[in-house]
Coordinates of C-alpha atoms in Angstrom, one line a residue:
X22 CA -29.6 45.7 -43.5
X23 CA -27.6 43.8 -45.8
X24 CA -24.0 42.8 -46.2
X25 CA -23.9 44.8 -49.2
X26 CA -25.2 47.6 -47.5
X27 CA -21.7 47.6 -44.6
X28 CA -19.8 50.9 -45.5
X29 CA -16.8 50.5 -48.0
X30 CA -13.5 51.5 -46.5
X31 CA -10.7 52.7 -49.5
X32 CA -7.1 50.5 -49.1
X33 CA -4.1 52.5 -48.9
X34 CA -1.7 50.2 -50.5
X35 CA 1.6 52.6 -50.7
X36 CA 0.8 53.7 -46.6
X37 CA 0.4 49.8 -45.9
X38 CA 3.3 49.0 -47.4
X39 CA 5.2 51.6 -45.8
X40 CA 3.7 50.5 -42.3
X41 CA 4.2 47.0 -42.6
X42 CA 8.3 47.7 -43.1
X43 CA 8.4 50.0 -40.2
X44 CA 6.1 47.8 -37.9
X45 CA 7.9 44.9 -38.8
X46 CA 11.5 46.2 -37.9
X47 CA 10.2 47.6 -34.7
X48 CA 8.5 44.5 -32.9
X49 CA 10.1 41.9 -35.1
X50 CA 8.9 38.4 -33.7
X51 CA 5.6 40.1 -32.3
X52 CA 4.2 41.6 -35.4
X53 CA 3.0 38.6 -38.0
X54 CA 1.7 39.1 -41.6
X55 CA 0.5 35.2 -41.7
X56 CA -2.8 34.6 -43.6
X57 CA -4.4 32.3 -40.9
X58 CA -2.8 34.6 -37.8
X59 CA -4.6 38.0 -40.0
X60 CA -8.0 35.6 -40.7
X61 CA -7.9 34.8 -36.5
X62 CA -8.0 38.7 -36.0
X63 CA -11.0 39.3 -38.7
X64 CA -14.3 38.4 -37.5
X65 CA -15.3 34.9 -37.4
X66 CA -17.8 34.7 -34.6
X67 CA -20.7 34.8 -36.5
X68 CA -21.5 34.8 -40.5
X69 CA -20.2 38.5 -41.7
X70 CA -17.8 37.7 -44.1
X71 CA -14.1 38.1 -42.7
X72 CA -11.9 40.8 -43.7
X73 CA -8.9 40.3 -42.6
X74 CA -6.1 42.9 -41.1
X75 CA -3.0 43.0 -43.2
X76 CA -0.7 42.8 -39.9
X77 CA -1.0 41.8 -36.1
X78 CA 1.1 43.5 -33.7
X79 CA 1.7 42.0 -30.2
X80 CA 2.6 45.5 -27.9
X81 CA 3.4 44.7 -24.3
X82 CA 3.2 48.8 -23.4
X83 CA 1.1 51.8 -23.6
X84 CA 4.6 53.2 -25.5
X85 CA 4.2 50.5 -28.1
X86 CA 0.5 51.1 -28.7
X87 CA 1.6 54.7 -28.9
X88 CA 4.2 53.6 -31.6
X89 CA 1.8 51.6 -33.5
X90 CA -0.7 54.5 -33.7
X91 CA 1.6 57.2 -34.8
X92 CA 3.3 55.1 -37.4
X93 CA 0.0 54.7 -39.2
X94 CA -1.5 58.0 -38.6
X95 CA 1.5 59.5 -40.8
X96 CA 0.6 56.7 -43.2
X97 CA -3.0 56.9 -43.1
X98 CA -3.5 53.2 -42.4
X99 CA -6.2 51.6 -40.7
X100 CA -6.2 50.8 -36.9
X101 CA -8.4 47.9 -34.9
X102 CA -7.8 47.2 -31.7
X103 CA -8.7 43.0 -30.6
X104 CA -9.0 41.8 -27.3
X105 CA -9.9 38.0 -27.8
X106 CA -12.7 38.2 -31.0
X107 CA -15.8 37.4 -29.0
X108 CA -18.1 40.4 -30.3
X109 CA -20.4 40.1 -32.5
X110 CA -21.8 42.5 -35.1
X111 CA -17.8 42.3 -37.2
X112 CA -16.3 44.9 -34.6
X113 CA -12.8 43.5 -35.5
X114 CA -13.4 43.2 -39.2
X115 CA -10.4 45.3 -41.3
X116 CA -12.6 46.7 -44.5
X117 CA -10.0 48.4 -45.6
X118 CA -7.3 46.0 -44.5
X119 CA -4.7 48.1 -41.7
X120 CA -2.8 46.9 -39.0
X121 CA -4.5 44.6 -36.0
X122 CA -3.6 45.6 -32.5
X123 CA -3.6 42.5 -30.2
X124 CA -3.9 43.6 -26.4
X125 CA -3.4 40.0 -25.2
X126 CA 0.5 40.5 -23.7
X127 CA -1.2 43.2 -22.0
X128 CA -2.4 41.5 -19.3
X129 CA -1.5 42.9 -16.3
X130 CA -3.6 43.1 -13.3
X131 CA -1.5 46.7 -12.0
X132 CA -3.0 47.5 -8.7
X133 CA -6.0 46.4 -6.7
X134 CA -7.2 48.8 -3.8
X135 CA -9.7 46.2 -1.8
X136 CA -10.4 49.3 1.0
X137 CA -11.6 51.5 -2.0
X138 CA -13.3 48.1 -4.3
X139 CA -11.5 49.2 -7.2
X140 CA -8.7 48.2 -9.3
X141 CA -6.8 49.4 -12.3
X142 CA -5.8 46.3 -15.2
X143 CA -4.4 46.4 -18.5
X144 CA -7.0 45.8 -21.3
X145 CA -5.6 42.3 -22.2
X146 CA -6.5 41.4 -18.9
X147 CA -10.0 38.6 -19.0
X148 CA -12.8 38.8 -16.5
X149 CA -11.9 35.3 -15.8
X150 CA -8.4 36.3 -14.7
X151 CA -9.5 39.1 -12.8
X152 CA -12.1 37.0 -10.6
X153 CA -9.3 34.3 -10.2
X154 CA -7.1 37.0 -8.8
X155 CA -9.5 38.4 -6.6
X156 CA -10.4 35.4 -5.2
X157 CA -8.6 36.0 -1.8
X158 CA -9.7 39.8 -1.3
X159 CA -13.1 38.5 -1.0
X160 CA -14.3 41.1 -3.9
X161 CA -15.0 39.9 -7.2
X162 CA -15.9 41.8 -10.6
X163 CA -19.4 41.0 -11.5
X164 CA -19.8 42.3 -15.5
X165 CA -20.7 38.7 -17.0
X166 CA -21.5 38.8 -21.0
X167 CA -20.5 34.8 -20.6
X168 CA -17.3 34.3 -22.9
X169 CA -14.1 34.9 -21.2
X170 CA -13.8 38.4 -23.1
X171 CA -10.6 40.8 -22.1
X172 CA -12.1 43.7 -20.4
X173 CA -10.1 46.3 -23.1
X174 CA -13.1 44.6 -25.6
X175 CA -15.8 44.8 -22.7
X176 CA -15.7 48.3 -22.1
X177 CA -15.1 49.3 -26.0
X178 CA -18.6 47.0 -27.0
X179 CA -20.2 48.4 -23.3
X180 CA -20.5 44.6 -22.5
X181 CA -23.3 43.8 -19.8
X182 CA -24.2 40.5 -19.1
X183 CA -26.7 38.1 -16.4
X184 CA -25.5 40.4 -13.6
X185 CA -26.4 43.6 -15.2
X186 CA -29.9 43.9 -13.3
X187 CA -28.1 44.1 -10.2
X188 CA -24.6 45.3 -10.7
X189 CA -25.2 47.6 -14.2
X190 CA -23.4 47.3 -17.2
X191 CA -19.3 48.1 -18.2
X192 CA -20.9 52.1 -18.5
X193 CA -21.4 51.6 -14.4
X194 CA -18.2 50.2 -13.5
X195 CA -15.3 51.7 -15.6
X196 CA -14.0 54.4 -12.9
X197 CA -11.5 55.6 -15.5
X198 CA -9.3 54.3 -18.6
X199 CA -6.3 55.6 -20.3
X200 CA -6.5 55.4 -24.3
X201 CA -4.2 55.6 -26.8
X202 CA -5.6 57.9 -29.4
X203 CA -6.0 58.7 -33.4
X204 CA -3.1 61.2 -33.1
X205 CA -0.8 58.7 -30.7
X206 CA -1.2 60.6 -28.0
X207 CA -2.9 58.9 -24.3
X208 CA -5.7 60.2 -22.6
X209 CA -6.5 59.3 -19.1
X210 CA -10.2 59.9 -18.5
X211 CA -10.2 60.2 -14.5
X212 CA -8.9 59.5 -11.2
X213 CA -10.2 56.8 -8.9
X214 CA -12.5 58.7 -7.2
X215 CA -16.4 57.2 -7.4
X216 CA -17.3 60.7 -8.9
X217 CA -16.6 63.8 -10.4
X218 CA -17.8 67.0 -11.7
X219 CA -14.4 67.8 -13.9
X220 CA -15.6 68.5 -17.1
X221 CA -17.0 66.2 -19.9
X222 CA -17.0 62.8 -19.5
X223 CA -14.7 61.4 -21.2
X224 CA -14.8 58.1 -19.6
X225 CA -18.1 57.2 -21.1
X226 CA -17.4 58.5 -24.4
X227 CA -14.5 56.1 -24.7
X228 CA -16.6 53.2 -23.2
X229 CA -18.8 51.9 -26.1
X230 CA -16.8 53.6 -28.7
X231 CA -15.8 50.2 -30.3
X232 CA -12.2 51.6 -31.0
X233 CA -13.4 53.8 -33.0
X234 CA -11.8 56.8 -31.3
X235 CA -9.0 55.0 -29.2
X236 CA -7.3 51.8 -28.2
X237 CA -7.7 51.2 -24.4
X238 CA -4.7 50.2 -22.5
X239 CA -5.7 50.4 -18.9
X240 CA -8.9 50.6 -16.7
X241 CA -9.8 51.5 -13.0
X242 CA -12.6 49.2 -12.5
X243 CA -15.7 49.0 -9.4
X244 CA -15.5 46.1 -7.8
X245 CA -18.4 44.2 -5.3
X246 CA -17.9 42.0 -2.6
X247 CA -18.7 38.9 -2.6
X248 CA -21.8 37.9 -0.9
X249 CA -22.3 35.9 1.9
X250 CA -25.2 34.0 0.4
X251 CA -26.2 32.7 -3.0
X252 CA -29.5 31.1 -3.9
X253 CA -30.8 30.3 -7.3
X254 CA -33.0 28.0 -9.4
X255 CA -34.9 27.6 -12.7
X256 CA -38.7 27.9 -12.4
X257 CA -41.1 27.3 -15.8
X258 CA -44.0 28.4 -17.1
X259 CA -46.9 28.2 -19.2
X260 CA -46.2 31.0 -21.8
X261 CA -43.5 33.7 -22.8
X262 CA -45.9 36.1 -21.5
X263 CA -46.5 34.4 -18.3
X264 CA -42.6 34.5 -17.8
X265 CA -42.2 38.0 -18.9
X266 CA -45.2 38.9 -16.6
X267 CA -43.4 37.4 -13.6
X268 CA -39.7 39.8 -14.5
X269 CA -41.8 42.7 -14.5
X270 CA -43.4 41.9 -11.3
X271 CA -40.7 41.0 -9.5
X272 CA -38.6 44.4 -11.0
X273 CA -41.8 46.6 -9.6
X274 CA -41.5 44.9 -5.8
X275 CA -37.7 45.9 -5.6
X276 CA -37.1 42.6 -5.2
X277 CA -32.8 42.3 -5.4
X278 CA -32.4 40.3 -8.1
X279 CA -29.2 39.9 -9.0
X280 CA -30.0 37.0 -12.2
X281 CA -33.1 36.5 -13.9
X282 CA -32.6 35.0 -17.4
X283 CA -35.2 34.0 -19.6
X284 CA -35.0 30.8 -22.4
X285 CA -38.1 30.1 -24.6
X286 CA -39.3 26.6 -24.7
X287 CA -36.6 26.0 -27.9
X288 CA -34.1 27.5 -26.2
X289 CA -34.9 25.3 -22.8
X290 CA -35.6 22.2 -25.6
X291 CA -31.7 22.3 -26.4
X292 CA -30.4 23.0 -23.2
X293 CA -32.0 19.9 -21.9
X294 CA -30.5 17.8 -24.5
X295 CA -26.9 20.1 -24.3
X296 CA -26.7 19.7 -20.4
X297 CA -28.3 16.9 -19.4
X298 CA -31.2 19.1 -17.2
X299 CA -34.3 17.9 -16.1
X300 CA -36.9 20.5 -16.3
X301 CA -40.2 20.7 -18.3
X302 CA -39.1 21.9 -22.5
X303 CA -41.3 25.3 -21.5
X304 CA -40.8 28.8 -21.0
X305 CA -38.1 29.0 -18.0
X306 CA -36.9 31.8 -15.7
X307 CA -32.8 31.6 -14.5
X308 CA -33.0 33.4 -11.0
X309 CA -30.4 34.1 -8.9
X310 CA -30.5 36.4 -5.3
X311 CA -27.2 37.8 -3.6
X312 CA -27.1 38.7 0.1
X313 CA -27.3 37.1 3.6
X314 CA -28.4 33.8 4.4
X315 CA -32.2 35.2 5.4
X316 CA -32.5 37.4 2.6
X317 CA -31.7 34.9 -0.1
X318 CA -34.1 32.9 1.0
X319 CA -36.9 35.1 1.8
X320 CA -36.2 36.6 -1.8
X321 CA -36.1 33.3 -3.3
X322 CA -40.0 32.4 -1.3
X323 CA -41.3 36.1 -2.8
X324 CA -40.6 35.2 -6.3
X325 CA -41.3 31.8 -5.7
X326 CA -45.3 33.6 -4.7
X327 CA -44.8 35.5 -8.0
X328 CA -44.3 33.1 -10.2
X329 CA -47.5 30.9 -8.8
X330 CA -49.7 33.9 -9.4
X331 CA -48.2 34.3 -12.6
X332 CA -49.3 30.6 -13.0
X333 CA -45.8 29.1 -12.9
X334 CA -43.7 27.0 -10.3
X335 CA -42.8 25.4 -8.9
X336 CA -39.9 27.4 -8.6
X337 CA -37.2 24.9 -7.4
X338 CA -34.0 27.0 -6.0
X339 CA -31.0 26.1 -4.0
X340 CA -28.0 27.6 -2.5
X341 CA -25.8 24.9 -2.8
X342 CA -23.0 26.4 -5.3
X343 CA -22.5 22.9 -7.4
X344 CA -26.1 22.5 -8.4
X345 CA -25.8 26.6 -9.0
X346 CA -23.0 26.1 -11.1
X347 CA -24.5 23.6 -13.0
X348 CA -27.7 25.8 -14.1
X349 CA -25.6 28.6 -14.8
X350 CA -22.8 26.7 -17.1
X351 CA -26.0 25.3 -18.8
X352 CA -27.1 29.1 -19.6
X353 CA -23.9 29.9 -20.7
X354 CA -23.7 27.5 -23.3
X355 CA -27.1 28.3 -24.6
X356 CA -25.1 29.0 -28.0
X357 CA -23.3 25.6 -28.3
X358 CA -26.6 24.0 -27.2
X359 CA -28.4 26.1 -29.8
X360 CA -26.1 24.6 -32.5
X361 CA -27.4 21.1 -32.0
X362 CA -31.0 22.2 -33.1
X363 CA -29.7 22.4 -36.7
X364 CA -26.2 20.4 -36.9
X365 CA -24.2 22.1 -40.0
X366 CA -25.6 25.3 -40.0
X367 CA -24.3 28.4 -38.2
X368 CA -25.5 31.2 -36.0
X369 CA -26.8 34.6 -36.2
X370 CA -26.7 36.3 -32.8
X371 CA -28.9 39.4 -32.3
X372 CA -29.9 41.2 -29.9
X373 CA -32.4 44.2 -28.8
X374 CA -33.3 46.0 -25.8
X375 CA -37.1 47.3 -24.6
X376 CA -38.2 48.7 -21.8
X377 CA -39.7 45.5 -19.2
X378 CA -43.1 46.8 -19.5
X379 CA -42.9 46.2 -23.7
X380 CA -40.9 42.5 -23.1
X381 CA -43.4 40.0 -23.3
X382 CA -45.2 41.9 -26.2
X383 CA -42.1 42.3 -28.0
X384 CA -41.2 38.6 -27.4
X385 CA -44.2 37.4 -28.6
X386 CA -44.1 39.3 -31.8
X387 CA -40.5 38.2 -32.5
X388 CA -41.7 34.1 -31.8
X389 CA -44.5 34.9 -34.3
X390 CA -42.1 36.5 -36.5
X391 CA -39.9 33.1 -36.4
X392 CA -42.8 31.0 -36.9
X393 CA -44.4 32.6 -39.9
X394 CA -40.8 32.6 -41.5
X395 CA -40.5 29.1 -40.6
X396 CA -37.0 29.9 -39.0
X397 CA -35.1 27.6 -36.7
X398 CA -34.6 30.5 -33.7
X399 CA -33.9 29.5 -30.2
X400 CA -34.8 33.2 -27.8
X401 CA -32.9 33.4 -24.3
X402 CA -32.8 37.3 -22.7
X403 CA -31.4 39.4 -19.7
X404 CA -35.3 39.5 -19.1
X405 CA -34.7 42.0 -15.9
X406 CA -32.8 44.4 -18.7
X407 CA -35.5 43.8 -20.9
X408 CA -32.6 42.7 -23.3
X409 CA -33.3 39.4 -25.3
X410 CA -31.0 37.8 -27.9
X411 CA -32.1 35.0 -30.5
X412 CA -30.1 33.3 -32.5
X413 CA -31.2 32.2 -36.0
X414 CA -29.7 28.8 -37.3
X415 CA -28.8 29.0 -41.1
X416 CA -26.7 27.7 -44.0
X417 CA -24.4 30.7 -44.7
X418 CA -23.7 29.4 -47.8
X419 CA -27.0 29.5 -49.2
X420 CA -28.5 33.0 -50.3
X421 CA -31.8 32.6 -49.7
X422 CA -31.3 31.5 -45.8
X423 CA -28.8 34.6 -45.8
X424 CA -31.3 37.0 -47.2
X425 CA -34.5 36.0 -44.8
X426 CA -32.2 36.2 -41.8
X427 CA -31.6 39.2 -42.3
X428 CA -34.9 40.4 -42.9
X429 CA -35.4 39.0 -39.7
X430 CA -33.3 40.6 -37.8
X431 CA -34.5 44.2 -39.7
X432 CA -37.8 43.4 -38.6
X433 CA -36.9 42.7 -35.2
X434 CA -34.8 45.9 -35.1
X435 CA -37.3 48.5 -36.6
X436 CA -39.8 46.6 -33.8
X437 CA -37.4 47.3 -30.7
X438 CA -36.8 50.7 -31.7
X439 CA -40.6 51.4 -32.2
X440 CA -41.1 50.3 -28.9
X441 CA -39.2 53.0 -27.2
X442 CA -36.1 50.6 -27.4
X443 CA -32.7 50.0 -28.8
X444 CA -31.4 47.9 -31.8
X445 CA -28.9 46.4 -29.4
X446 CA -28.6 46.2 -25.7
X447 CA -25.1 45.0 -25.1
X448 CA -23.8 43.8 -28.6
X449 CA -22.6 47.0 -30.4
X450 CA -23.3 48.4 -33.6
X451 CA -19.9 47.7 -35.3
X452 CA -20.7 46.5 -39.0
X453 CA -23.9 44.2 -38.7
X454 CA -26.3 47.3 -37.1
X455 CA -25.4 50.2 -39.0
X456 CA -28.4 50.7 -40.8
X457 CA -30.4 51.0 -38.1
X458 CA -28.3 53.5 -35.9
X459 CA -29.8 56.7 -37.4
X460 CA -33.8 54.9 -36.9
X461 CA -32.6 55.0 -33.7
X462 CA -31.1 58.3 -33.3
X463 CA -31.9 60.1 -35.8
X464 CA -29.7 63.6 -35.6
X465 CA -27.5 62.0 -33.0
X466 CA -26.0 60.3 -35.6
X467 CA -24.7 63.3 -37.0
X468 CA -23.1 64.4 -33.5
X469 CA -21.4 61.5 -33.2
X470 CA -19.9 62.0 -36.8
X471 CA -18.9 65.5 -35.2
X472 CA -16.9 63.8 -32.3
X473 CA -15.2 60.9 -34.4
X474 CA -14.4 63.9 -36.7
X475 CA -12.6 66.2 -34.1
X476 CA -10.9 63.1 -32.7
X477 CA -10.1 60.9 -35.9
X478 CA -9.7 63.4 -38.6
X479 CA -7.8 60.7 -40.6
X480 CA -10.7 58.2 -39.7
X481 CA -7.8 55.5 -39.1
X482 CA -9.4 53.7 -36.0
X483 CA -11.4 50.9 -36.7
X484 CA -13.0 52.5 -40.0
X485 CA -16.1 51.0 -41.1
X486 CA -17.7 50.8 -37.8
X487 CA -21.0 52.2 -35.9
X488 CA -21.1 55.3 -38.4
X489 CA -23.0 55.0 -41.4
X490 CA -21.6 56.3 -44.6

């Protein structure tokens, strides 16, 4: 997949024009034609070449998204929702230029039901916010993917995260959304009950979509309580394999795990440095249990028996929530660690998804890969998902370093979907996998087309996307 490859989107210059007047006489102050505010709300997370929006519009309301959406339906202008720009594969990207929709003054938390563990928010709303909101209900929301993303752009990308093996992914725990869709009408998707037979389900059709069919505006979200205990500690080994060996064993004895992270002995390499941990620059496993005072530990002693007849250990593990802390803000800045292994270059973050039993083979085909390419690739995965992401270092302004990253991350593709697996596990297709949806799917592809089709005749939200031309 190359960048020349991303699917062409035609500009409408006589509909943008025409939008731009209206949009700007309707929200005045909150709808900006800047160049740096339009380049903010392109994608600059990683090193797909930004192409900026031609306006961002601030709405406060479901009305004003419904505004915004009709005005350039009769124009036939481009739509793409943002949350805060922390995706990865160019989701907010404008090919074709259009109109940005910024869901940030939409940040309402609108009703929380602690006797049902559910509550409904605004898509502007961050998970962050949410947790710091909940705090006194003793529930929390447990969907993770480590930056402070809204949750509008977590349930569009299907974000998971390091809770996912225990608590699922945004596709388990989004009850229901309303949408604003291609035509400007809203859609709610369900009611708050924790199922439902009533007809299709709309509700996972919008979650994933990547605004490709509608903008989000509100959410009925699951909710967990909080547990009562929380233990957790890093434990090495001798090998990838070892490590990956040890995930699959503990998966297969139902052991409740609620964390279990894996970080090659690059990865750990930079983290050391990073974060200031002491631990051996080897394979490592992140683990973390949830439940009562006995059970965390007993859990904690059971993998700690794994991991010695896997030939690691010792698995050191505490439940005192400042060391805790400190491991787990060291695995979430993995990527600014990462950085520090190639100062001046930037990073490529993919990411693919086997099935546990295929992890350490994959793994090990993908360090080989790195090796033989003489690559600078630091590996860390949701090793209970059997998700892992690397992240190549490069010069993105030099071809060459351009052009073998991405035959890296073609190779690594074509290898997860030949292993019964998926070209991404939480980071969406958007621009950057395209070419690899239909390896993947094959005649699905064209179902999809189908839906965004009926929906989206106009094909005015987020154009360029998922779909291959």
């Amino acid at each position: 997949m190359a960048l020349s490859d991303l699917n062409p989107v035609e500009r409408n210059e006589e509909g943008i024009a025409a939008v731009l007047g209206i949009l700007k006489q309707q929200f005045g102050e909150r709808f900006q034609t800047g160049a740096a505010i339009r380049s903010q709300h392109a994608h600059t997370t990683t090193y797909i070449p930004t192409q900026a929006p031609d306006g961002v519009a601030f709405p406060e309301t479901t009305e004003e998204v419904q505004e915004i959406v009709r005005a350039c339906a009769a124009h036939r202008v481009p739509v793409i929702a943002f949350g805060v720009g922390s995706s990865l594969e160019g989701h907010t990207n404008a090919p074709g230029g259009g109109i940005s929709v910024d869901t940030s003054r939409m940040n309402r938390i609108l009703a929380v039901n602690p006797q049902d563990l559910d509550c409904t928010v605004e898509p502007g709303v961050t998970r962050e916010d949410l947790n710091r909101h909940l705090r006194d209900t003793g529930l929390f929301f447990p969907i993770d993917p480590g930056a402070n993303a809204s949750l509008g752009g977590m349930a569009a990308t299907r974000a998971s995260g390091t809770n996912a093996v225990r608590y699922g992914t945004m596709r388990e725990n989004v009850l229901s959304l309303t949408a604003v869709m291609a035509d400007g009408e809203t859609v709610t998707t369900g009611k708050r009950a924790k199922k439902s037979s009533a007809g299709y389900d709309l509700t996972r059709l919008l979650v994933g979509s990547e605004g490709t069919l509608g903008i989000i505006t509100s959410l009925t979200l699951r909710l967990q309580g909080i547990p009562q205990a929380i233990s957790g500690g890093v434990c090495p080994f001798p090998s990838l394999e070892a490590a990956c060996n040890a995930v699959i064993a503990t998966i297969q004895m139902g052991i409740p795990v609620a964390r279990i992270e894996l970080v090659n002995a690059l990865q750990m390499r930079a983290m050391k440095n990073y974060s200031k941990l002491d631990y051996p620059e080897s394979p490592c496993l992140f683990v973390e249990f949830h439940g009562s005072d006995a059970g965390v530990a007993e859990q904690a002693e059971t993998f700690g028996m794994i991991a010695e007849e896997n030939g690691g250990g010792p698995f050191l593990w505490t439940s005192v929530a400042e060391e805790r802390t400190k491991l787990w803000k060291a695995r979430h800045d993995a990527y600014w660690a990462s950085l520090t292994l190639r100062p001046g270059t930037k990073g490529l973050s993919t990411d693919v998804c086997v099935p546990i039993s295929r992890l350490a083979e994959c793994v090990a085909e993908t360090e080989a890969d790195i090796a033989e390419m003489g690559l600078v690739a630091p590996i860390v995965g949701h090793a209970g998902d059997g998700n892992f992401h690397v992240l190549v270092l490069m010069d993105v302004n030099d071809p060459k370093e351009i052009a073998l990253a991405e035959k890296f991350v073609s190779r690594l593709n074509m290898r997860a979907i030949a292993m019964d697996g998926t070209c991404t596990g939480e980071h969406g297709i958007g621009q950057g996998k395209i070419g690899f949806l239909r390896h993947e799917l094959g005649h699905g592809v064209d179902i999809m087309r189908s839906i965004k089709k009926a929906l989206d005749p106009q094909d005015i939200m987020n154009p360029g996307k998922i779909l291959p031309a």
